[in-house]
Short mmCIF file of C-alpha atoms in Angstrom, two decimals:
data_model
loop_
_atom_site.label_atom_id
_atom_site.label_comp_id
_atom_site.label_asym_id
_atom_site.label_seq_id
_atom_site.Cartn_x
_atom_site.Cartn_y
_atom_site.Cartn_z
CA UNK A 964 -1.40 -16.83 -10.59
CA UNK A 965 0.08 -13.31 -10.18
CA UNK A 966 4.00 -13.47 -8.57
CA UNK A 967 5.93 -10.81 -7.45
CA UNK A 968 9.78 -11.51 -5.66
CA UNK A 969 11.83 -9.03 -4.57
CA UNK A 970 15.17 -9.24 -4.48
CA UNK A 971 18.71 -7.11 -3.88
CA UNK A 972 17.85 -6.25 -0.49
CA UNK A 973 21.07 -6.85 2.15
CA UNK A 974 23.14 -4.93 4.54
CA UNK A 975 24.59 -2.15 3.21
CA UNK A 976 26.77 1.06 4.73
CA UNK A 977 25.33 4.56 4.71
CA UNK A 978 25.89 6.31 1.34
CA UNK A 979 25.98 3.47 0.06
CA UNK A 980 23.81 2.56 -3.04
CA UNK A 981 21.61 -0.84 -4.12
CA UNK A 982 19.33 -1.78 -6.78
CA UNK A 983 16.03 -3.65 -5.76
CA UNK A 984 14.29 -6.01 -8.16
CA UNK A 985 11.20 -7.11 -8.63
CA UNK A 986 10.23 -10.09 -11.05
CA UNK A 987 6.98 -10.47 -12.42
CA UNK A 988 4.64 -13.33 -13.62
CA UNK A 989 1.15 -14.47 -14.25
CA UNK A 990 -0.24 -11.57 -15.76
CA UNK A 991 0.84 -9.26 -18.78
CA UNK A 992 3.77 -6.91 -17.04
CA UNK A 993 3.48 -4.17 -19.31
CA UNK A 994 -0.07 -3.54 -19.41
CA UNK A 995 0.19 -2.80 -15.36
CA UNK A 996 1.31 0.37 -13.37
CA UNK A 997 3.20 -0.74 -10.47
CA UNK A 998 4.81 0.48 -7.27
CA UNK A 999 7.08 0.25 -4.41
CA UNK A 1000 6.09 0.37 -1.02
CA UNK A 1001 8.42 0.33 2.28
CA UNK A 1002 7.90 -0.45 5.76
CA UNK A 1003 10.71 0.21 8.48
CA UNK A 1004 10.60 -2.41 11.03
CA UNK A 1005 7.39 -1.61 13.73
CA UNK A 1006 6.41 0.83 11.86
CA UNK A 1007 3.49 1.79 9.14
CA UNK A 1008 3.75 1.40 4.90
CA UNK A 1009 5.26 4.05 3.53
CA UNK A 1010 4.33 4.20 -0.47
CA UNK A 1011 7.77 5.41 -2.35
CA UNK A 1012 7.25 5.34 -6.52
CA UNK A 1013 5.03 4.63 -8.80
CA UNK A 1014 5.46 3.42 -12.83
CA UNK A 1015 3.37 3.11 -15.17
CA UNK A 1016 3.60 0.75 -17.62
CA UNK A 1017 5.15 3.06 -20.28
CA UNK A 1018 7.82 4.30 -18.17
CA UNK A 1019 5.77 7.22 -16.72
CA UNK A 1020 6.86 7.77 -12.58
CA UNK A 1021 5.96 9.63 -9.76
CA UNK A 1022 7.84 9.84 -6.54
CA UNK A 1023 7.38 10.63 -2.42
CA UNK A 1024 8.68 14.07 -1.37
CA UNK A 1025 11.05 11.71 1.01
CA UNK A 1026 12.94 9.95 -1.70
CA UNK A 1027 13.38 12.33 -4.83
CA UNK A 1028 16.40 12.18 -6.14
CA UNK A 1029 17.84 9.62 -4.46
CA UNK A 1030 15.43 6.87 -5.55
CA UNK A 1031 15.14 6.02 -9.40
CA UNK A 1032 12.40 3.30 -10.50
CA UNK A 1033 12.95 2.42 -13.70
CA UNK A 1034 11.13 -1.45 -15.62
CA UNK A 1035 11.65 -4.09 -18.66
CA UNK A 1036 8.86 -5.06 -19.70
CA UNK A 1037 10.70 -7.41 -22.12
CA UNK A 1038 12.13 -8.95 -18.68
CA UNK A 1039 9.28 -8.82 -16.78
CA UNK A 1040 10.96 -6.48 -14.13
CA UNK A 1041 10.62 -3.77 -11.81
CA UNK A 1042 13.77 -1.95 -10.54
CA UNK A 1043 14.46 0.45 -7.76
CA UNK A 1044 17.68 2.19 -7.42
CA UNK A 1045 18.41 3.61 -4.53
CA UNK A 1046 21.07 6.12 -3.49
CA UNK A 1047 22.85 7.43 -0.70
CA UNK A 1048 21.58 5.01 1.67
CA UNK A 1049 20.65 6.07 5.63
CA UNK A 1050 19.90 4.46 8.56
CA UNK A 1051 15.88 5.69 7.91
CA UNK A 1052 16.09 3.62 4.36
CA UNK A 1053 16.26 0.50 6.64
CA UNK A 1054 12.65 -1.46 5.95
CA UNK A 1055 11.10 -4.04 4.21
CA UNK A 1056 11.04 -3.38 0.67
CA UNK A 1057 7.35 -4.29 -1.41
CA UNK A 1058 6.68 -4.55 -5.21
CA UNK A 1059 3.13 -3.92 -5.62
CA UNK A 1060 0.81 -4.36 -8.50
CA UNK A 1061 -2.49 -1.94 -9.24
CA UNK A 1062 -5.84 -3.50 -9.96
CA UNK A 1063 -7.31 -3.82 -13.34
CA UNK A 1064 -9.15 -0.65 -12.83
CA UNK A 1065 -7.81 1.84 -10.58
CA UNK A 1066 -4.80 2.50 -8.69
CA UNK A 1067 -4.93 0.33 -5.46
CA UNK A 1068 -2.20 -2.41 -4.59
CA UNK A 1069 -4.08 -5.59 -5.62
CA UNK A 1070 -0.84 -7.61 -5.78
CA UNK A 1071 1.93 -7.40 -3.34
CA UNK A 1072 5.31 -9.26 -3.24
CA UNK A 1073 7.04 -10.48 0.15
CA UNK A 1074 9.03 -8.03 0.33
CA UNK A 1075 12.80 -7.78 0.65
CA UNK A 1076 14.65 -6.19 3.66
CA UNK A 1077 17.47 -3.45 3.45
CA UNK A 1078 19.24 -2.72 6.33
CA UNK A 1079 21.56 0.27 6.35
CA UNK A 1080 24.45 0.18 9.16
CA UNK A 1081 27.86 0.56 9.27
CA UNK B 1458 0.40 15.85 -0.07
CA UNK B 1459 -2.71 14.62 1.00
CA UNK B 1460 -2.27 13.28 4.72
CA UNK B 1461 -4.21 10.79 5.40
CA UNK B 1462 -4.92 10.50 9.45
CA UNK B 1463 -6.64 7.44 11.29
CA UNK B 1464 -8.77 6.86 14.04
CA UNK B 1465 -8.10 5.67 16.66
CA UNK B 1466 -4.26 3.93 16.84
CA UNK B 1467 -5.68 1.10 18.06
CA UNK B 1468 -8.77 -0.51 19.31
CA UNK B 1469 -9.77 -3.87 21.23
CA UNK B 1470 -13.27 -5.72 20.53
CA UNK B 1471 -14.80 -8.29 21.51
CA UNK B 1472 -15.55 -11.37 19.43
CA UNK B 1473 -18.46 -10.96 17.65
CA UNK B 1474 -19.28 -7.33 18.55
CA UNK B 1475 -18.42 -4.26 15.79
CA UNK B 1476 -15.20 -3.02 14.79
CA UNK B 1477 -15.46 0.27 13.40
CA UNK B 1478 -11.83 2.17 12.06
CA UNK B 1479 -11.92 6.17 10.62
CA UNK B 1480 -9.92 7.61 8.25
CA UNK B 1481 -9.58 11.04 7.10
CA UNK B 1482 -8.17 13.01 4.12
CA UNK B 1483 -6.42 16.05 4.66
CA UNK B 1484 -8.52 16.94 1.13
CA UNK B 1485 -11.24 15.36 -0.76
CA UNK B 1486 -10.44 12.01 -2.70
CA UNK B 1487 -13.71 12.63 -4.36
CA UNK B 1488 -13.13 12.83 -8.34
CA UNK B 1489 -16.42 14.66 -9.76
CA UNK B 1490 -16.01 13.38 -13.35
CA UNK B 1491 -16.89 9.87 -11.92
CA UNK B 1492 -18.00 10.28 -8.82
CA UNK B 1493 -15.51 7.64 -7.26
CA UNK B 1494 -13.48 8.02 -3.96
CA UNK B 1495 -9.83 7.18 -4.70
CA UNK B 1496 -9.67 5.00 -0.94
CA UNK B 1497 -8.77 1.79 -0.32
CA UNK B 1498 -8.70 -0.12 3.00
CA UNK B 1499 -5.44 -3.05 3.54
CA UNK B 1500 -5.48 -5.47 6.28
CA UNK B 1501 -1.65 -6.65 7.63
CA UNK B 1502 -1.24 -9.59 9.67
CA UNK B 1503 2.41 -10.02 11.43
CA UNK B 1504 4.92 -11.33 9.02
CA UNK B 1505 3.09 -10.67 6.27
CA UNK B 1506 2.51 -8.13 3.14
CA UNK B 1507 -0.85 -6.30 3.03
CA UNK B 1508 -3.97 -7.46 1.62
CA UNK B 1509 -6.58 -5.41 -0.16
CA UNK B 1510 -10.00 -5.15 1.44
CA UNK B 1511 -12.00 -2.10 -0.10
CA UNK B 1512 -11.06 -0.15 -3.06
CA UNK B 1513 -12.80 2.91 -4.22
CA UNK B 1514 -14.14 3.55 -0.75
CA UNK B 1515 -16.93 0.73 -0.69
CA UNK B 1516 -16.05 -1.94 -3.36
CA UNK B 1517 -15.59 -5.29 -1.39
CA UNK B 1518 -11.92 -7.08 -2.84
CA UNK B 1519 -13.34 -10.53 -4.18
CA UNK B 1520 -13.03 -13.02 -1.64
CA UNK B 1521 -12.66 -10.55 1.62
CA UNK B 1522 -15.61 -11.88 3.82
CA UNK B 1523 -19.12 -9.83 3.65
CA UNK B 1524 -18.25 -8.61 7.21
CA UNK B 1525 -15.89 -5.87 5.96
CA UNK B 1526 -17.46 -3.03 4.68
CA UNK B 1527 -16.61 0.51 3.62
CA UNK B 1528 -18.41 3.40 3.55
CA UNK B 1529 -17.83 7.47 3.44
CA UNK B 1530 -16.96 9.84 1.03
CA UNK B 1531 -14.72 13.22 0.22
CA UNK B 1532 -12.56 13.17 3.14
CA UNK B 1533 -13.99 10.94 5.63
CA UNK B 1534 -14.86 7.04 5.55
CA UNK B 1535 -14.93 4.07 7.89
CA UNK B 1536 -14.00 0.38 8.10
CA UNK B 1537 -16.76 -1.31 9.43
CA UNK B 1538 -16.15 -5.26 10.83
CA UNK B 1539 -19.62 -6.19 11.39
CA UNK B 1540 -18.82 -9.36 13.72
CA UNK B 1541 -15.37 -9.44 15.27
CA UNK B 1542 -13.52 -13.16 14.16
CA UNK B 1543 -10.36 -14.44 15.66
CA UNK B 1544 -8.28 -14.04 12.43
CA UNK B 1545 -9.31 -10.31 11.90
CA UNK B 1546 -6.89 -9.21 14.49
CA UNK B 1547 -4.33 -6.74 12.31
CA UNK B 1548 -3.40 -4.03 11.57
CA UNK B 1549 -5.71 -1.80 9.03
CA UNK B 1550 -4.33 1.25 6.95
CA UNK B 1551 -6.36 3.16 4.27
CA UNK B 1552 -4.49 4.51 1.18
CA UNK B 1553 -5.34 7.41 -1.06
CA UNK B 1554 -4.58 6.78 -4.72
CA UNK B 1555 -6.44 10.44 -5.75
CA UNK B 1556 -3.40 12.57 -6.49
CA UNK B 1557 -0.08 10.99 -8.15
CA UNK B 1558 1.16 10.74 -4.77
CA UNK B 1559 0.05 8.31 -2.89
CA UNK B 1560 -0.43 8.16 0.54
CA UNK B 1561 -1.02 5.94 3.96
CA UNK B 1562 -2.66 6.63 6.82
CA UNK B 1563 -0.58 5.46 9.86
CA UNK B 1564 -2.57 2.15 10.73
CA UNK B 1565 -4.76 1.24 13.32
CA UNK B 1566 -4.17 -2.13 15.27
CA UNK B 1567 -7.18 -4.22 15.96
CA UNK B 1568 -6.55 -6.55 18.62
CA UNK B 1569 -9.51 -9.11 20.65
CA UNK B 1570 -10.83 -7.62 24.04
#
């Protein structure tokens, strides 16, 4: 069965900085491209990064720069640094998985919420 | 970017009638060298993380019911619910996975009439 968990997500102050993680089981990690996805509360997905599994990214016009993703596939891990936090960083938080072949989000974690506030 | 924009915001049914949901790309998703649309369809319940439906426009995610369907090409396609049920009330977004950035439209809630 094919896991993702988030995790690192909390409250955090604005410029602040946090590193997400994602860890992976049930399928081979490194053979996979993955992603992260965010959703502010109410409001629609918003896709952020993209890896694939050699180390290749790709980023959203909205986060470049600030956001870093970045994987072990020895760990079995997806990361997601992410700088200078605002109050529009504040959603849930997904790992996603794509599909054997093609680039859709197959496999998606529960997500894990940041919240940026002072 | 491509923008992907949906039709309409939201839209009531009644049980057992048609659900139908739009979704258009600011540019084609249409790759010639394999003649695939790069467009998948997500369903998201409250409380919960999306679930693939449809990938590459019309492919059916194994196990999603027979009533979903997906249908269109280049820049436009639909989401077709072919008999309303209780448990398909949710929120639908498509996604384009075409260029290296991908993109959402901005969902459509589906709620019982």
């Amino acid at each position: 069965e094919v896991l993702l968990v988030e995790s690192g997500g909390g409250l955090v102050q604005p410029g602040g900085s946090l590193r997400l993680s994602c860890a992976a089981s049930g399928f081979t990690f490194g053979s996979y491209s993955m992603n992260w996805v965010r959703q502010a509360p109410g409001k629609g997905l918003e896709w952020l990064s993209y890896i694939s599994g050699s180390g290749g990214s790709y980023y959203a016009d909205s986060v470049k720069g600030r956001f870093t993703i970045s994987r072990d596939n020895a760990k079995n891990s997806l990361y997601l640094q992410i700088n200078s936090l605002r109050a529009e960083d504040t959603a849930v938080y997904f790992c996603v998985r794509e599909g054997d072949g093609g680039s859709y989000s197959v496999y998606w974690g529960q997500g894990t919420l940041v919240t940026v506030s002072s | 970017d491509i923008v992907m924009t949906q039709s309409p915001e939201s839209l009531a049914v009644s049980l057992g009638e048609r659900a139908t949901i739009n979704c258009k790309s600011s540019q084609s998703v249409l790759k010639r060298s394999n003649n695939k649309n790069y467009l998948a369809w997500y369903q998201q319940k409250p409380g919960q993380p999306p679930k693939l439906l449809i990938y590459w426009a019309s492919t059916r995610e194994s196990g999603v019911p027979e009533r979903f369907s997906g249908s269109g090409s280049g820049t436009d396609f639909t989401l077709t619910i072919s008999s309303l049920q209780a448990e398909d009330v949710a929120v639908y977004y498509c996604q384009q996975y075409y260029s290296t950035v991908y993109t959402f439209g901005q969902g459509t809630k589906l709620e019982i009439k």
